[in-house]
Short mmCIF file of C-alpha atoms in Angstrom, two decimals:
data_model
loop_
_atom_site.label_atom_id
_atom_site.label_comp_id
_atom_site.label_asym_id
_atom_site.label_seq_id
_atom_site.Cartn_x
_atom_site.Cartn_y
_atom_site.Cartn_z
CA MET A 28 82.00 89.27 84.32
CA THR A 29 80.50 92.73 84.74
CA ASN A 30 80.39 92.28 88.50
CA ASN A 31 84.10 91.39 88.57
CA THR A 32 84.95 94.45 86.48
CA SER A 33 83.02 96.78 88.78
CA GLN A 34 84.72 95.22 91.80
CA ASN A 35 88.13 95.77 90.19
CA LYS A 36 87.24 99.41 89.50
CA GLU A 37 86.13 99.90 93.11
CA LEU A 38 89.29 98.26 94.41
CA SER A 39 91.49 100.42 92.17
CA ALA A 40 89.63 103.55 93.28
CA TRP A 41 90.10 102.59 96.93
CA ALA A 42 93.81 101.91 96.35
CA ARG A 43 94.27 105.31 94.64
CA GLN A 44 92.61 107.10 97.55
CA PHE A 45 94.58 105.06 100.08
CA THR A 46 97.92 105.84 98.44
CA GLN A 47 97.12 109.56 98.28
CA GLU A 48 96.05 109.73 101.93
CA ARG A 49 98.90 107.63 103.30
CA LYS A 50 101.86 108.58 101.12
CA ALA A 51 104.28 108.99 104.06
CA SER A 52 103.35 105.61 105.53
CA ILE A 53 103.72 103.88 102.18
CA ASP A 54 107.14 105.43 101.62
CA TYR A 55 108.21 104.30 105.11
CA PHE A 56 107.04 100.72 104.58
CA LEU A 57 108.69 100.52 101.17
CA LYS A 58 112.01 101.63 102.71
CA HIS A 59 111.96 100.06 106.17
CA GLY A 60 109.19 97.49 106.23
CA SER A 61 109.49 93.74 106.46
CA PRO A 62 109.33 91.77 103.20
CA ILE A 63 105.65 91.04 103.82
CA GLU A 64 104.86 94.72 104.44
CA LYS A 65 106.76 95.72 101.32
CA ALA A 66 104.87 93.13 99.26
CA LEU A 67 101.47 94.26 100.58
CA VAL A 68 102.20 97.94 100.06
CA GLY A 69 103.62 97.17 96.62
CA LYS A 70 100.39 95.40 95.67
CA VAL A 71 98.27 98.34 96.85
CA VAL A 72 100.43 100.71 94.80
CA GLU A 73 100.11 98.39 91.79
CA LEU A 74 96.31 98.37 92.18
CA ALA A 75 96.27 102.16 92.45
CA GLU A 76 98.14 102.44 89.16
CA ALA A 77 95.96 99.87 87.37
CA THR A 78 93.51 101.04 84.78
CA VAL A 79 90.47 98.85 84.54
#
């Protein structure tokens, strides 16, 4: 279980960094992307906001 928790923390940290570095791209995909792109970007944003 500890390993899973540390992986979740690492994934959340990556997602936070990704969303900060690529804010313009994320905004574009959320507005103009295909449904799949919107879903993927939405999941990354959700992971970035997660507290583990």
